[in-house]
PDB file of C-alpha atoms in Angstrom:
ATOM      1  CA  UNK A   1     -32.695   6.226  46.104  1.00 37.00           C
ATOM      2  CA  UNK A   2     -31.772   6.692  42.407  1.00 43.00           C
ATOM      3  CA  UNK A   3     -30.131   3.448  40.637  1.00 49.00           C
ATOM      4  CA  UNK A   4     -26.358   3.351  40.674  1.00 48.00           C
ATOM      5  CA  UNK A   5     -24.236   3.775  38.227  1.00 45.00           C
ATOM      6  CA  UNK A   6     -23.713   0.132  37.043  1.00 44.00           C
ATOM      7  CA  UNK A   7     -27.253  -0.220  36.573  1.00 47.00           C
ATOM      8  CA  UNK A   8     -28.278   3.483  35.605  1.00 47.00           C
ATOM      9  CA  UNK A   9     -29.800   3.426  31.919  1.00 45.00           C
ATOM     10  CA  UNK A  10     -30.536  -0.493  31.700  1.00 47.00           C
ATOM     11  CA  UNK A  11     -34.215  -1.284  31.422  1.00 53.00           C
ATOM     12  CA  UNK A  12     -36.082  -4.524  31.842  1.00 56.00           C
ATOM     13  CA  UNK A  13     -34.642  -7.811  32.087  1.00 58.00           C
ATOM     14  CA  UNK A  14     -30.950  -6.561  31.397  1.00 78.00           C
ATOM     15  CA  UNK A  15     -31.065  -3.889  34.242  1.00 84.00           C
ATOM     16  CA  UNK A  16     -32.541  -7.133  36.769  1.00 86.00           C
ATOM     17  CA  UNK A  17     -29.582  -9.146  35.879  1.00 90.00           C
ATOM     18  CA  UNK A  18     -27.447  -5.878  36.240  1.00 90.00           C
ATOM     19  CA  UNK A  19     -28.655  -5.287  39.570  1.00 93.00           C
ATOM     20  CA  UNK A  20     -28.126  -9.230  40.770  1.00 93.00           C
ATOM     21  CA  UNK A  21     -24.511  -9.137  39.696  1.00 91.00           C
ATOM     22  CA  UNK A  22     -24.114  -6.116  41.078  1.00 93.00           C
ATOM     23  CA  UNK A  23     -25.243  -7.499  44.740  1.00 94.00           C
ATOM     24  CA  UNK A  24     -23.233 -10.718  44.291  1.00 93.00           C
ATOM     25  CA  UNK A  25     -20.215  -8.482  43.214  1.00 90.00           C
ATOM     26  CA  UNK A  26     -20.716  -6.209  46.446  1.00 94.00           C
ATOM     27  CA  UNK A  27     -20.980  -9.524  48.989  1.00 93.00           C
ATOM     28  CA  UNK A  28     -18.092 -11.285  47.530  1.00 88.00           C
ATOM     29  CA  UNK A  29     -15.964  -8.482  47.722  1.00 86.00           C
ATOM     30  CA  UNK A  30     -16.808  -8.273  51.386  1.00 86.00           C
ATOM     31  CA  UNK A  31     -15.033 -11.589  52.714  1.00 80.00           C
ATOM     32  CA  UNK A  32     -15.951 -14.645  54.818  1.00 82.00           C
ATOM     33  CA  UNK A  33     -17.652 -12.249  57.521  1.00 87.00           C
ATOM     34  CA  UNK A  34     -20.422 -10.831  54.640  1.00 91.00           C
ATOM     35  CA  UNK A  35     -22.705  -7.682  54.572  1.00 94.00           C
ATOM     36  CA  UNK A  36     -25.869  -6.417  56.620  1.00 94.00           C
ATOM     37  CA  UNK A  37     -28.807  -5.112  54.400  1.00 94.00           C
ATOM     38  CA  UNK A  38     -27.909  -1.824  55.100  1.00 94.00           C
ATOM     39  CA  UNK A  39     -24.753  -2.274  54.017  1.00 94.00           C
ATOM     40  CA  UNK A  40     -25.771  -4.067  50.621  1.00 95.00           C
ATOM     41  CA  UNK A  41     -28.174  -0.627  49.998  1.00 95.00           C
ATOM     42  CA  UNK A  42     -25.470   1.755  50.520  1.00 94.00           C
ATOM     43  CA  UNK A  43     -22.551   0.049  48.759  1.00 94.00           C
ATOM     44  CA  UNK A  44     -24.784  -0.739  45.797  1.00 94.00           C
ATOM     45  CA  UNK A  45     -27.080   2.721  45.430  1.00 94.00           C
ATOM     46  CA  UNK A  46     -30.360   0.851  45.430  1.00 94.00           C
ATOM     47  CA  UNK A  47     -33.148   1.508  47.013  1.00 93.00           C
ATOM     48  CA  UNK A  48     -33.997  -0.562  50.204  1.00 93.00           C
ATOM     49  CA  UNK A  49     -36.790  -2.329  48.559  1.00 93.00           C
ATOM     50  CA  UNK A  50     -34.774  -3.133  45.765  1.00 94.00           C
ATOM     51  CA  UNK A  51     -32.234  -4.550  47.560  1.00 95.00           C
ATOM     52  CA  UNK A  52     -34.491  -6.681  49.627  1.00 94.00           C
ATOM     53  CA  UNK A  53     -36.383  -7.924  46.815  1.00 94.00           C
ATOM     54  CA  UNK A  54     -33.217  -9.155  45.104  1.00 95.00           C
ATOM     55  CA  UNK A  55     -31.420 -10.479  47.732  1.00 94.00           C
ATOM     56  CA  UNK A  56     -35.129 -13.097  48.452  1.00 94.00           C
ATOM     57  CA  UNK A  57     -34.416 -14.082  44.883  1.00 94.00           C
ATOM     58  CA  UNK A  58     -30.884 -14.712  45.241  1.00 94.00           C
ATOM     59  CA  UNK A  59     -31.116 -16.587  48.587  1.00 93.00           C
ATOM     60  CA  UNK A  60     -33.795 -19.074  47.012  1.00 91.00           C
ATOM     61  CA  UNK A  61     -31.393 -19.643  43.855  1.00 91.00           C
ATOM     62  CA  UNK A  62     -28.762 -20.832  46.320  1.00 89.00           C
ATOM     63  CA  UNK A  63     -26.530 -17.939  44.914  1.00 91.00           C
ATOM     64  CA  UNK A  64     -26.519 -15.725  48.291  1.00 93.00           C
ATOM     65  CA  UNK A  65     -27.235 -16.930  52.028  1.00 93.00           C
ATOM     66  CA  UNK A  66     -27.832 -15.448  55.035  1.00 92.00           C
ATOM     67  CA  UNK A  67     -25.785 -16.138  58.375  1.00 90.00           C
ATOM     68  CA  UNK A  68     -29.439 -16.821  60.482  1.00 88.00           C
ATOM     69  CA  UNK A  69     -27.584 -16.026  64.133  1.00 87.00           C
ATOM     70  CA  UNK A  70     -25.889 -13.116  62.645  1.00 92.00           C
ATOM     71  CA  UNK A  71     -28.527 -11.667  59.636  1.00 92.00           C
ATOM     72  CA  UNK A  72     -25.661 -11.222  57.597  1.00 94.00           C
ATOM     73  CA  UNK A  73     -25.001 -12.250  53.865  1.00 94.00           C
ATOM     74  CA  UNK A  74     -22.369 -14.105  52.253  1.00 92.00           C
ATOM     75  CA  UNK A  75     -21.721 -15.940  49.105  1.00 90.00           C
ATOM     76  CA  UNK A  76     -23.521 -19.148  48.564  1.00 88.00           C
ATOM     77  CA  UNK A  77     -22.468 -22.336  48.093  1.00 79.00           C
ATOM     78  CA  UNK A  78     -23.752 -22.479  44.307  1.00 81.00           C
ATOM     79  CA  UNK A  79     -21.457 -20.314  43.845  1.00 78.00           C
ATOM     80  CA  UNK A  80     -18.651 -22.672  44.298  1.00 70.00           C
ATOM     81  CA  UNK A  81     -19.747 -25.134  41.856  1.00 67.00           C
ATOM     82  CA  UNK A  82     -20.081 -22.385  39.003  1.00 74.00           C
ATOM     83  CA  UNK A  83     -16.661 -21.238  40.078  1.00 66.00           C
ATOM     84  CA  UNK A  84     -15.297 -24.928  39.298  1.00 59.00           C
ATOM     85  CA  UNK A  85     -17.090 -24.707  36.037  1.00 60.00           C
ATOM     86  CA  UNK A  86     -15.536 -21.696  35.391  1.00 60.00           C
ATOM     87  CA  UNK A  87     -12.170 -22.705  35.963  1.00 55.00           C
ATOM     88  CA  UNK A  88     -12.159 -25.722  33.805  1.00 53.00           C
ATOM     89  CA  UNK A  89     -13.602 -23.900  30.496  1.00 52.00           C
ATOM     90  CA  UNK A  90     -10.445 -23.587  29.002  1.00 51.00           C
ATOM     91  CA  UNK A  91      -9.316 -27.494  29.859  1.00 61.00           C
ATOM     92  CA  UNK A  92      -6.250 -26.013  31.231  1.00 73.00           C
ATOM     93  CA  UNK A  93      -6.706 -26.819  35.549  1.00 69.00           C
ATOM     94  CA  UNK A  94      -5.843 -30.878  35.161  1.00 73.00           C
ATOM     95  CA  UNK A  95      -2.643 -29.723  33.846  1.00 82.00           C
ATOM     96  CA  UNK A  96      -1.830 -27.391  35.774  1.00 88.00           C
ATOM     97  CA  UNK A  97      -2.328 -28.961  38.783  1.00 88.00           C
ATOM     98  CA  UNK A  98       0.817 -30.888  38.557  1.00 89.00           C
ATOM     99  CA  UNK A  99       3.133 -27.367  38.001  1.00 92.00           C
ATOM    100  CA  UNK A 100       1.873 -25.816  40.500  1.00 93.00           C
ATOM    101  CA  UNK A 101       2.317 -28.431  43.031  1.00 92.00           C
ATOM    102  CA  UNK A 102       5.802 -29.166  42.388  1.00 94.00           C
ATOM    103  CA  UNK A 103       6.562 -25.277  42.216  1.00 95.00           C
ATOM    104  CA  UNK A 104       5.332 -24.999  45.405  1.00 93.00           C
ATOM    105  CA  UNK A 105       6.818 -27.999  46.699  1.00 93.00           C
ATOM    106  CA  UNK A 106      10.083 -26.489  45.394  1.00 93.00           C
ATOM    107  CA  UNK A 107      10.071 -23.537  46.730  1.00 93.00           C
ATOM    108  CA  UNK A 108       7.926 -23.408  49.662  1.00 91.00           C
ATOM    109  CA  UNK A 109       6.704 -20.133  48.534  1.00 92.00           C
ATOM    110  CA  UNK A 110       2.935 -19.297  47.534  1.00 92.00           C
ATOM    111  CA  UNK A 111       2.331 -20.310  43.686  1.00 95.00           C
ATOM    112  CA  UNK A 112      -0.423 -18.711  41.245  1.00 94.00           C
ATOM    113  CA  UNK A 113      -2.187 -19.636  38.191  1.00 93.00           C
ATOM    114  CA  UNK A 114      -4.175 -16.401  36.228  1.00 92.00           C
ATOM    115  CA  UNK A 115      -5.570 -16.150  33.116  1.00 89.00           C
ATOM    116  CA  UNK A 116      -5.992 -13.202  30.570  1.00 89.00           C
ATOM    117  CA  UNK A 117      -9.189 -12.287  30.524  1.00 84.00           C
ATOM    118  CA  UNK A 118      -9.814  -8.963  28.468  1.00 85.00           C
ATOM    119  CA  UNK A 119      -8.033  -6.294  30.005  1.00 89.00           C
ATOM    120  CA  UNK A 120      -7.629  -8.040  33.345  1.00 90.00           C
ATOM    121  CA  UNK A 121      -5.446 -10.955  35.090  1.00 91.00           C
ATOM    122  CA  UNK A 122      -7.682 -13.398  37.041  1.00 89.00           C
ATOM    123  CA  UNK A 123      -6.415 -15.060  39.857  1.00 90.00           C
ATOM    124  CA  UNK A 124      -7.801 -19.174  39.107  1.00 86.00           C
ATOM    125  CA  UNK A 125      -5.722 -20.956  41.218  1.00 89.00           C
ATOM    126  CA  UNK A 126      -3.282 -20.457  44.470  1.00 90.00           C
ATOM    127  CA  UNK A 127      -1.497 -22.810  46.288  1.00 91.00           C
ATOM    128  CA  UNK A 128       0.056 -22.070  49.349  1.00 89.00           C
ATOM    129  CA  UNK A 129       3.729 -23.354  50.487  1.00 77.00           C
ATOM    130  CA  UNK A 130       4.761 -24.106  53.932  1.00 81.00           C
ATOM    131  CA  UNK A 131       7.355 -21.702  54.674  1.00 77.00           C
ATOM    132  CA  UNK A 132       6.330 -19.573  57.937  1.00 63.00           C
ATOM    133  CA  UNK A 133       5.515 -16.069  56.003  1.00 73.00           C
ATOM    134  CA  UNK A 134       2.889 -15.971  53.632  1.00 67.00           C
ATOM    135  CA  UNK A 135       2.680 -13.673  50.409  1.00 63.00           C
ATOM    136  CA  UNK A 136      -1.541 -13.920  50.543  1.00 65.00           C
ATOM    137  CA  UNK A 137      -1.550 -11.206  47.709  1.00 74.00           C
ATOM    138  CA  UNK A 138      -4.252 -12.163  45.677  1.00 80.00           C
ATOM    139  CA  UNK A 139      -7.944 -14.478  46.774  1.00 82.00           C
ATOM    140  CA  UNK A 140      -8.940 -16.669  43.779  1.00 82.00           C
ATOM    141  CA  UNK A 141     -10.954 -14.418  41.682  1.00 82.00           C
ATOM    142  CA  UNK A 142      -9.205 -11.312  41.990  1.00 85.00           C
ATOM    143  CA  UNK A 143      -8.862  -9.444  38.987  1.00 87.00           C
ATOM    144  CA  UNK A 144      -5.866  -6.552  38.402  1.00 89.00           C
ATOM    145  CA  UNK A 145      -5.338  -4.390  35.458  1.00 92.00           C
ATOM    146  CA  UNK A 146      -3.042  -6.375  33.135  1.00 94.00           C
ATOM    147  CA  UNK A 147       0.768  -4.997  34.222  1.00 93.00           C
ATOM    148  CA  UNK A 148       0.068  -5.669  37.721  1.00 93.00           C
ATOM    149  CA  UNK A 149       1.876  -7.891  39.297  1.00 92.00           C
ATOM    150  CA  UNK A 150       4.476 -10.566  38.539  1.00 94.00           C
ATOM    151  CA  UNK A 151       1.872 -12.932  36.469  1.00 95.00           C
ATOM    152  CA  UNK A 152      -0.519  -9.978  35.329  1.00 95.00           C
ATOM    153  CA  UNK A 153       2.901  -8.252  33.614  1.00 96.00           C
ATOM    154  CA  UNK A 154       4.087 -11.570  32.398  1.00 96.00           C
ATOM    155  CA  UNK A 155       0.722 -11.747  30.423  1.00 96.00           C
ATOM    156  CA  UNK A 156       0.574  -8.530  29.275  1.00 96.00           C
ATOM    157  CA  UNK A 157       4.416  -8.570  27.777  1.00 97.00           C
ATOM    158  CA  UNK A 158       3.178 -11.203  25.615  1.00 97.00           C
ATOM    159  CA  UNK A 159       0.386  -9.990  24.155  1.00 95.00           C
ATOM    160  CA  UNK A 160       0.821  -8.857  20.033  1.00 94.00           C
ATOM    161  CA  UNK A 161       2.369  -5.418  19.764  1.00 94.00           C
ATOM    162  CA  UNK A 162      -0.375  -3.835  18.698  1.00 93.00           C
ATOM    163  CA  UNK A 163      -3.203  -5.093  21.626  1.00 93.00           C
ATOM    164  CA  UNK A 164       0.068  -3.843  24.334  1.00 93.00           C
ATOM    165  CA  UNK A 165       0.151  -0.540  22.558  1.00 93.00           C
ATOM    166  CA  UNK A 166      -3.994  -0.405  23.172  1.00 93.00           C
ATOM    167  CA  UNK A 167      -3.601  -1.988  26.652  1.00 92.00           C
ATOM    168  CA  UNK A 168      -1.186   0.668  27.387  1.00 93.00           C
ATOM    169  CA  UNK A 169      -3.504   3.778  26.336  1.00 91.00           C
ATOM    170  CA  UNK A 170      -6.672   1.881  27.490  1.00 88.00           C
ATOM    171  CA  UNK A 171      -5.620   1.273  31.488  1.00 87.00           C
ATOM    172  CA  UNK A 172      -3.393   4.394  32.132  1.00 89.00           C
ATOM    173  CA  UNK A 173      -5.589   5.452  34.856  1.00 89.00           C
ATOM    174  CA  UNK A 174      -6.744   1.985  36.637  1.00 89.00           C
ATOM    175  CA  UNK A 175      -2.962   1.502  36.755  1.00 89.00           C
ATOM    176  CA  UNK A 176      -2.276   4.513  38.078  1.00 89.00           C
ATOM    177  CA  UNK A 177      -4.404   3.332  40.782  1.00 88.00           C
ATOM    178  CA  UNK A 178      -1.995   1.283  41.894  1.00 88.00           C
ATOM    179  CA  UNK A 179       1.558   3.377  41.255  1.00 86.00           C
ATOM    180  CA  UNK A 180       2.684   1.922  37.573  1.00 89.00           C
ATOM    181  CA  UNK A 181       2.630   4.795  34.659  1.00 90.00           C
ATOM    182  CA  UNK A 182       3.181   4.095  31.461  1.00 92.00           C
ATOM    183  CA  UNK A 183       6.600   4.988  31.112  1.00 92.00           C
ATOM    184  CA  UNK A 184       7.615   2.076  33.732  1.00 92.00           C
ATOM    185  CA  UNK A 185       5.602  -0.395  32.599  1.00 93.00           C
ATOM    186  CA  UNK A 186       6.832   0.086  29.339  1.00 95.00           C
ATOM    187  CA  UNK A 187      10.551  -0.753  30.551  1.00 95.00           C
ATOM    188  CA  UNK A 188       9.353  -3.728  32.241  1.00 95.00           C
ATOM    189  CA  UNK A 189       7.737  -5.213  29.563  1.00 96.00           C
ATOM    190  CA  UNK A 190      10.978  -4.708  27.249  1.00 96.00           C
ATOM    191  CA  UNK A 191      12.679  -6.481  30.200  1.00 96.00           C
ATOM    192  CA  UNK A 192      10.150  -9.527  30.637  1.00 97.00           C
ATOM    193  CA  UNK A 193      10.592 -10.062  27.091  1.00 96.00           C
ATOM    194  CA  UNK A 194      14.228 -10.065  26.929  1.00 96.00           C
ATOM    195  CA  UNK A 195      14.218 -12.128  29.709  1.00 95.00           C
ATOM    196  CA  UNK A 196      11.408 -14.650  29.376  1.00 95.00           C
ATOM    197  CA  UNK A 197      10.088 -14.051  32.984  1.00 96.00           C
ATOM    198  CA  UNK A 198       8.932 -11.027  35.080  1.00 95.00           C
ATOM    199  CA  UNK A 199       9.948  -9.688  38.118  1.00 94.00           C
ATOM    200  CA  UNK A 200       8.120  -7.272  40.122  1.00 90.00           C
ATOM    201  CA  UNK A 201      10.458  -6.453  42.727  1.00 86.00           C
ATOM    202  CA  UNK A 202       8.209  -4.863  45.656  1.00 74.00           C
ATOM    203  CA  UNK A 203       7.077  -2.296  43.504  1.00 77.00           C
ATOM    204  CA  UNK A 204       3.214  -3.313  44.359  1.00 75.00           C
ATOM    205  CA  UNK A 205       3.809  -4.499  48.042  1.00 78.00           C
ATOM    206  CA  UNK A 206       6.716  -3.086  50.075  1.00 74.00           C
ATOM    207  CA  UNK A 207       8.881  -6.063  51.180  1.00 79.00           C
ATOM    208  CA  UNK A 208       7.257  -8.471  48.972  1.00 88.00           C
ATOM    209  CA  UNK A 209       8.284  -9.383  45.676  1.00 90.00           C
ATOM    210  CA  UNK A 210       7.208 -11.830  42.570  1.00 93.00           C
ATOM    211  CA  UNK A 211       8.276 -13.690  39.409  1.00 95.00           C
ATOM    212  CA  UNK A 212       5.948 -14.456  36.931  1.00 96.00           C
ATOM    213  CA  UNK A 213       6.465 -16.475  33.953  1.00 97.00           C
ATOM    214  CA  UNK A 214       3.820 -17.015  30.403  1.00 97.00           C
ATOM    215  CA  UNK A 215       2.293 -19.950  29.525  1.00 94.00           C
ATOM    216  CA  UNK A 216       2.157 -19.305  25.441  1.00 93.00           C
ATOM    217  CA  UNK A 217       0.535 -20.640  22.708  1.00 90.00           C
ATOM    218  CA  UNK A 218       1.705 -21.420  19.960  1.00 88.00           C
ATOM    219  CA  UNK A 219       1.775 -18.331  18.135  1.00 90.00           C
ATOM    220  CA  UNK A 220       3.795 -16.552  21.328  1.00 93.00           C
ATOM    221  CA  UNK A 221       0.971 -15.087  22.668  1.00 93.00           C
ATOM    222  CA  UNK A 222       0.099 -15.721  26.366  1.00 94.00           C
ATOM    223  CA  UNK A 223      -2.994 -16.881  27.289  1.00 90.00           C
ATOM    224  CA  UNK A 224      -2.270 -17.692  31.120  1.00 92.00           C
ATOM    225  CA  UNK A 225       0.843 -17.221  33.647  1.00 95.00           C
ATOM    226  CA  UNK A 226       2.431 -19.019  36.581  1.00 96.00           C
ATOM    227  CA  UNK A 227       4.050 -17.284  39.033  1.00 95.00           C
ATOM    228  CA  UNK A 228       5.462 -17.169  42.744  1.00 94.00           C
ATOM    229  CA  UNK A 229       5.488 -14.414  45.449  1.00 92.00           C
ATOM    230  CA  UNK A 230       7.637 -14.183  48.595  1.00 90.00           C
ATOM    231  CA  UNK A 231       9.120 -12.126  51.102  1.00 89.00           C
ATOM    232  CA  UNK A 232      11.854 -10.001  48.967  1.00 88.00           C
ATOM    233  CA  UNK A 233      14.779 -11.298  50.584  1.00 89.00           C
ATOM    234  CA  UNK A 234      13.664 -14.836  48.981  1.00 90.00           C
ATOM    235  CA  UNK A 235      13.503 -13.771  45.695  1.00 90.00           C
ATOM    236  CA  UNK A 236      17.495 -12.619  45.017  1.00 90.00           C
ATOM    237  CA  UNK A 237      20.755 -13.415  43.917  1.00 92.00           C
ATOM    238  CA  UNK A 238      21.233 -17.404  43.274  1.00 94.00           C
ATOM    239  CA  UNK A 239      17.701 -18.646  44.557  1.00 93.00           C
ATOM    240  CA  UNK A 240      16.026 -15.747  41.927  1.00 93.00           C
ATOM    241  CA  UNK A 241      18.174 -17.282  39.392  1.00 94.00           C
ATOM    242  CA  UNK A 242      17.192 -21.168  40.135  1.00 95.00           C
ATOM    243  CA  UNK A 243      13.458 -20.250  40.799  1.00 95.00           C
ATOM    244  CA  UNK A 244      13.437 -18.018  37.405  1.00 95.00           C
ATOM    245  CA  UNK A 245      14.543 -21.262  35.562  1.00 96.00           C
ATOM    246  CA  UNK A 246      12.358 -23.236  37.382  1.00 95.00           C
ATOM    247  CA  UNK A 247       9.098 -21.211  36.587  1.00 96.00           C
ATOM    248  CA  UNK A 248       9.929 -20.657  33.227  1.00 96.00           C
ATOM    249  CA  UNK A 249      10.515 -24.466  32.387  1.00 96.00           C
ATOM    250  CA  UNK A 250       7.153 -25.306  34.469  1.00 95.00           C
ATOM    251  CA  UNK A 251       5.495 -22.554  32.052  1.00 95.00           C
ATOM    252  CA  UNK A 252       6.458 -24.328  29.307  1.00 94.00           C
ATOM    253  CA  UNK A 253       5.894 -27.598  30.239  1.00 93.00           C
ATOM    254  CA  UNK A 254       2.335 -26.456  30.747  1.00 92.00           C
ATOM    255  CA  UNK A 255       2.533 -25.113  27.499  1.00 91.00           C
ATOM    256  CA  UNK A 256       3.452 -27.621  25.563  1.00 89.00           C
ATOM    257  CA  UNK A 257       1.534 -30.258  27.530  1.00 85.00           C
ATOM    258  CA  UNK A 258      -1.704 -28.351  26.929  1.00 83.00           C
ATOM    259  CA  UNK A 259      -1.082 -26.914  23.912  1.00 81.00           C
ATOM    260  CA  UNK A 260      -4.163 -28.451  21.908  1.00 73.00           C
ATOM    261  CA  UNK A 261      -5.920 -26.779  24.047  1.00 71.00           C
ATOM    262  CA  UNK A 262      -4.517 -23.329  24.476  1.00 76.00           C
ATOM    263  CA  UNK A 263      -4.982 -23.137  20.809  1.00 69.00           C
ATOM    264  CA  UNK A 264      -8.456 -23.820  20.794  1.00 61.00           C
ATOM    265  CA  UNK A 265     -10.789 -21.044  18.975  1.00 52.00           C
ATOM    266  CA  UNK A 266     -12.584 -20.777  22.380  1.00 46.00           C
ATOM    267  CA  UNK A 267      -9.705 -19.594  24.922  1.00 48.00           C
ATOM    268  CA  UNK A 268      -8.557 -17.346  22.056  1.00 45.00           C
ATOM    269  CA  UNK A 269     -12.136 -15.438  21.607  1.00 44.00           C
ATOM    270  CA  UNK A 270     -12.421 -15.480  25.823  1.00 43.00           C
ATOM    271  CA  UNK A 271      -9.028 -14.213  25.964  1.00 45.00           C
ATOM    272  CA  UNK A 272      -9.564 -10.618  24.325  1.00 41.00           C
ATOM    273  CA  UNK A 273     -12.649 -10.472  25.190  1.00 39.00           C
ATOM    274  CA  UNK A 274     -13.183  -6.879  26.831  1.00 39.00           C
ATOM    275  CA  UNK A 275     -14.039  -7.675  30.438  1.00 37.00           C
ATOM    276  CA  UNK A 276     -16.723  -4.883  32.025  1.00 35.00           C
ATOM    277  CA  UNK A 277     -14.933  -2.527  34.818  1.00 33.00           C
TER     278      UNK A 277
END
C-alpha cells in the first residue's frame, strides 16, 4: 500500500518520525475506546507491515498501548506527562488556574483556556461547571482554525492587522469547513474588537452558544483566550451582560498577573509559529 499523503516524499529518519506522529495522531483522534490494527492501516495509508512495525516501537516507548482483553490501541500514559509539559511551556497554567475556577464557579457553565498556536486555537485547559447540561464542545487538545469559536475568534480579532488580513486569505477553505466565510468573520472580528469580547451565538453548534474574551500582551496582541459555552438561552440579555464583564476582567487579570511572561521572546516565536495541517 503506497505511503499516505502526510508521509509521501519524506525519506529516512524524517519520514519514520512522520509516520509515528501520524499513528499517534490517528489513535488519539479515536477516543477512550481506541483503534484495531486494521483500522490504524486504513486510516493512516500504510502498509500492514508498516503499521505493525511502528506501533511495537511505540508500545515499548510507553507512547501507545494496547487494551490486552480487547487488542485494541489507545494513547499511552507517557503521553500524559508530555501533555503537562506541554501545557506549562509558556508559564501561563499556575495562573490561570485561579480564573478559570472562579469563572466556573460563577457561572456554573463549562470554562476554556486556548492558546494561539500558528494558525490554530488549542484547547489547554477545560473545566467543567455543575449545572445539569453540558456544552462538551471541545477535548483538551483540540485544535480549530483561528475564527472558530468564541475563544478561537477572540484570538484571532487580536492579532496585528496585517497577520488577520493573512489569516483571513490563508484559512478560507478550512473555515469553510465549518460554515464561517470571510465576509462574516470579518464583521465579527470588527465587533469583538469594538466590544472587547466575542460572542458566537450558535453559529457553530445549534442551541449552544459562547463568549470568549483575550488574554493580551502588552503590545495588544493576544496570545491566549478564556472563554465560556452554554446552552443559548444562558448566554442573553442581563446574565450575557454580567458574564461578558466577568470574562473580560478575569482576561485581564490573567493578563496583567502573567504579563512577564506573556511577553517573553519564547511564547511570542511559538505563537506565529505556522502549525502543520
Amino acid at each position: 500500500m503506497p505511503d499516505s499523503k502526510e508521509t509521501k516524499g519524506r525519506k529516512g529518519d524524517h519520514q519514520n518520525v512522520a509516520r509515528a506522529a501520524q499513528v499517534i495522531d490517528i489513535i488519539a483522534a479515536s477516543g477512550p475506546n481506541g483503534l484495531r490494527m486494521t483500522d490504524v492501516t486504513e486510516r493512516s495509508g500504510l502498509g500492514g507491515s508498516t503499521v505493525h512495525r511502528l506501533l511495537a516501537g511505540l508500545i515499548e516507548h510507553g507512547l501507545i498501548d494496547q487494551d490486552p482483553e480487547t487488542n485494541r490501541y489507545l494513547v499511552g500514559l507517557k503521553m500524559v506527562s508530555w501533555t503537562a509539559a506541554a501545557l506549562s511551556r509558556y508559564g501561563l497554567a499556575p495562573y490561570a488556574d485561579a480564573s478559570l475556577e472562579r469563572l466556573c464557579a460563577a457561572t456554573s457553565d463549562t470554562v476554556y483556556l486556548s492558546y494561539r498556536s500558528g494558525n490554530d486555537a488549542v484547547c489547554v485547559d477545560r473545566r467543567e461547571g455543575n449545572f445539569p447540561i453540558k456544552t462538551l464542545t471541545l477535548a483538551l487538545g483540540d485544535h480549530r482554525p483561528l475564527g472558530i469559536g468564541a475563544g478561537s475568534l477572540s484570538l484571532l480579532a487580536f492579532q496585528p492587522e496585517d497577520d488577520r488580513r493573512r489569516l483571513l486569505a490563508e484559512d478560507a477553505v478550512r473555515r469553510a469547513t465549518y460554515g464561517f466565510d470571510t465576509a462574516y468573520l470579518e464583521e465579527k472580528i470588527a465587533e469583538t474588537r469594538e466590544r472587547g469580547f466575542s460572542l458566537n451565538d450558535g453559529k457553530l453548534i445549534s442551541g449552544m452558544s459562547g463568549l470568549g474574551a483575550p488574554i493580551l500582551r502588552r503590545d495588544g496582541t493576544a496570545v491566549a483566550a478564556l472563554s465560556i459555552a452554554a446552552i443559548s438561552s444562558r448566554l442573553e440579555g442581563e446574565r450575557l451582560t454580567e458574564l461578558s464583564q466577568m470574562l473580560r476582567e478575569e482576561a485581564q487579570t490573567l493578563a496583567s498577573r502573567a504579563s512577564d511572561v506573556l511577553d517573553a521572546e519564547l511564547v511570542k516565536r511559538h505563537s506565529f509559529r505556522k502549525v502543520q495541517t
